[in-house]
GROMACS .gro file of C-alpha atoms in nm:
model
  139
    1UNK     CA    1   0.000   0.000   0.000
    2UNK     CA    2   0.124   0.350  -0.080
    3UNK     CA    3   0.077   0.668   0.121
    4UNK     CA    4  -0.115   0.962  -0.033
    5UNK     CA    5   0.115   1.180  -0.241
    6UNK     CA    6   0.382   0.912  -0.259
    7UNK     CA    7   0.521   0.849  -0.604
    8UNK     CA    8   0.426   0.513  -0.738
    9UNK     CA    9   0.652   0.357  -0.999
   10UNK     CA   10   0.475   0.330  -1.333
   11UNK     CA   11   0.176   0.539  -1.217
   12UNK     CA   12   0.227   0.795  -1.492
   13UNK     CA   13   0.225   0.522  -1.752
   14UNK     CA   14  -0.089   0.370  -1.599
   15UNK     CA   15  -0.270   0.706  -1.609
   16UNK     CA   16  -0.186   0.768  -1.972
   17UNK     CA   17  -0.445   0.589  -2.175
   18UNK     CA   18  -0.306   0.427  -2.479
   19UNK     CA   19  -0.546   0.471  -2.764
   20UNK     CA   20  -0.513   0.223  -3.038
   21UNK     CA   21  -0.626   0.348  -3.375
   22UNK     CA   22  -0.961   0.212  -3.481
   23UNK     CA   23  -0.901   0.017  -3.797
   24UNK     CA   24  -1.216  -0.013  -3.999
   25UNK     CA   25  -1.243  -0.275  -4.266
   26UNK     CA   26  -1.364  -0.077  -4.570
   27UNK     CA   27  -1.569  -0.376  -4.688
   28UNK     CA   28  -1.746  -0.401  -4.352
   29UNK     CA   29  -1.807  -0.027  -4.346
   30UNK     CA   30  -1.955  -0.040  -4.697
   31UNK     CA   31  -2.176  -0.335  -4.600
   32UNK     CA   32  -2.304  -0.159  -4.287
   33UNK     CA   33  -2.383   0.153  -4.489
   34UNK     CA   34  -2.570  -0.053  -4.749
   35UNK     CA   35  -2.769  -0.235  -4.481
   36UNK     CA   36  -2.861   0.088  -4.306
   37UNK     CA   37  -2.963   0.242  -4.638
   38UNK     CA   38  -3.168  -0.064  -4.723
   39UNK     CA   39  -3.347  -0.110  -4.393
   40UNK     CA   40  -3.398   0.260  -4.346
   41UNK     CA   41  -3.616   0.231  -4.653
   42UNK     CA   42  -3.973   0.212  -4.529
   43UNK     CA   43  -4.075  -0.056  -4.779
   44UNK     CA   44  -3.808  -0.298  -4.658
   45UNK     CA   45  -3.916  -0.250  -4.298
   46UNK     CA   46  -4.282  -0.296  -4.387
   47UNK     CA   47  -4.212  -0.610  -4.590
   48UNK     CA   48  -4.007  -0.747  -4.298
   49UNK     CA   49  -4.295  -0.676  -4.063
   50UNK     CA   50  -4.560  -0.833  -4.290
   51UNK     CA   51  -4.357  -1.148  -4.356
   52UNK     CA   52  -4.274  -1.187  -3.987
   53UNK     CA   53  -4.641  -1.158  -3.901
   54UNK     CA   54  -4.789  -1.366  -4.185
   55UNK     CA   55  -4.517  -1.617  -4.278
   56UNK     CA   56  -4.531  -1.731  -4.641
   57UNK     CA   57  -4.709  -1.468  -4.851
   58UNK     CA   58  -4.794  -1.450  -5.221
   59UNK     CA   59  -4.668  -1.143  -5.406
   60UNK     CA   60  -5.011  -0.985  -5.462
   61UNK     CA   61  -5.113  -1.041  -5.101
   62UNK     CA   62  -4.780  -0.900  -4.982
   63UNK     CA   63  -4.856  -0.578  -5.169
   64UNK     CA   64  -5.204  -0.562  -5.014
   65UNK     CA   65  -5.070  -0.619  -4.663
   66UNK     CA   66  -4.791  -0.364  -4.702
   67UNK     CA   67  -5.036  -0.111  -4.843
   68UNK     CA   68  -4.963   0.191  -5.059
   69UNK     CA   69  -4.669   0.034  -5.243
   70UNK     CA   70  -4.659   0.017  -5.622
   71UNK     CA   71  -4.597  -0.317  -5.789
   72UNK     CA   72  -4.270  -0.179  -5.929
   73UNK     CA   73  -4.146  -0.068  -5.586
   74UNK     CA   74  -4.252  -0.393  -5.421
   75UNK     CA   75  -4.072  -0.592  -5.691
   76UNK     CA   76  -3.757  -0.383  -5.642
   77UNK     CA   77  -3.776  -0.419  -5.263
   78UNK     CA   78  -3.824  -0.796  -5.252
   79UNK     CA   79  -3.552  -0.847  -5.515
   80UNK     CA   80  -3.304  -0.650  -5.305
   81UNK     CA   81  -3.411  -0.843  -4.997
   82UNK     CA   82  -3.371  -1.173  -5.184
   83UNK     CA   83  -3.027  -1.065  -5.309
   84UNK     CA   84  -2.922  -0.988  -4.951
   85UNK     CA   85  -3.052  -1.324  -4.828
   86UNK     CA   86  -3.336  -1.176  -4.623
   87UNK     CA   87  -3.620  -1.350  -4.809
   88UNK     CA   88  -3.666  -1.659  -5.018
   89UNK     CA   89  -3.871  -1.643  -5.336
   90UNK     CA   90  -4.050  -1.958  -5.446
   91UNK     CA   91  -4.206  -1.983  -5.791
   92UNK     CA   92  -4.459  -2.265  -5.819
   93UNK     CA   93  -4.483  -2.416  -6.169
   94UNK     CA   94  -4.853  -2.357  -6.223
   95UNK     CA   95  -5.041  -2.141  -6.469
   96UNK     CA   96  -5.051  -1.858  -6.386
   97UNK     CA   97  -4.724  -1.880  -6.188
   98UNK     CA   98  -4.766  -1.852  -5.812
   99UNK     CA   99  -4.483  -1.661  -5.642
  100UNK     CA  100  -4.441  -1.669  -5.265
  101UNK     CA  101  -4.203  -1.491  -5.029
  102UNK     CA  102  -4.084  -1.592  -4.687
  103UNK     CA  103  -3.828  -1.451  -4.443
  104UNK     CA  104  -3.504  -1.642  -4.406
  105UNK     CA  105  -3.338  -1.684  -4.066
  106UNK     CA  106  -3.118  -1.390  -4.164
  107UNK     CA  107  -3.427  -1.181  -4.236
  108UNK     CA  108  -3.583  -1.279  -3.905
  109UNK     CA  109  -3.267  -1.183  -3.720
  110UNK     CA  110  -3.272  -0.840  -3.889
  111UNK     CA  111  -3.633  -0.799  -3.783
  112UNK     CA  112  -3.535  -0.887  -3.426
  113UNK     CA  113  -3.253  -0.633  -3.437
  114UNK     CA  114  -3.493  -0.361  -3.541
  115UNK     CA  115  -3.751  -0.468  -3.285
  116UNK     CA  116  -3.548  -0.256  -3.044
  117UNK     CA  117  -3.638   0.051  -3.249
  118UNK     CA  118  -4.009  -0.027  -3.206
  119UNK     CA  119  -3.961  -0.073  -2.831
  120UNK     CA  120  -3.765   0.252  -2.812
  121UNK     CA  121  -4.033   0.438  -3.012
  122UNK     CA  122  -4.310   0.302  -2.788
  123UNK     CA  123  -4.118   0.404  -2.478
  124UNK     CA  124  -4.026   0.753  -2.601
  125UNK     CA  125  -4.315   0.837  -2.835
  126UNK     CA  126  -4.466   1.084  -2.590
  127UNK     CA  127  -4.134   1.265  -2.550
  128UNK     CA  128  -4.096   1.291  -2.926
  129UNK     CA  129  -4.448   1.430  -2.964
  130UNK     CA  130  -4.382   1.688  -2.689
  131UNK     CA  131  -4.051   1.788  -2.849
  132UNK     CA  132  -4.221   1.827  -3.187
  133UNK     CA  133  -4.498   2.039  -3.037
  134UNK     CA  134  -4.242   2.259  -2.856
  135UNK     CA  135  -4.043   2.297  -3.177
  136UNK     CA  136  -4.356   2.393  -3.368
  137UNK     CA  137  -4.432   2.660  -3.106
  138UNK     CA  138  -4.083   2.808  -3.142
  139UNK     CA  139  -4.086   2.815  -3.523
   0.00000   0.00000   0.00000
């Protein structure tokens, strides 16, 4: 044990925090940016929500359940999600072709990750509304 004020060998070195540079893998950074861009898109989030809630869904029904999305935008969204491994697309060989979508485990895990946003929004919704009202009063 050392007395107060007594010099302790190596104390100066212990106080100095050594900061190691944060090395970011450019590929990981690009992937994270793409994922944020993709899931920040409201259609991706809504498709995730619908598929989580309803399981396997035909394309037309998916559009109905999402609501307000054009066929072109829905096609683009589910193709991007399929490309990223978030959904599986099954085409049944019947006439007319029946196309169904389902979340993959990867898609479910993304939905779970963003579940925290819903919980946060539910918890802080009142604060956000009050802040918006206060801002509106000031402007």
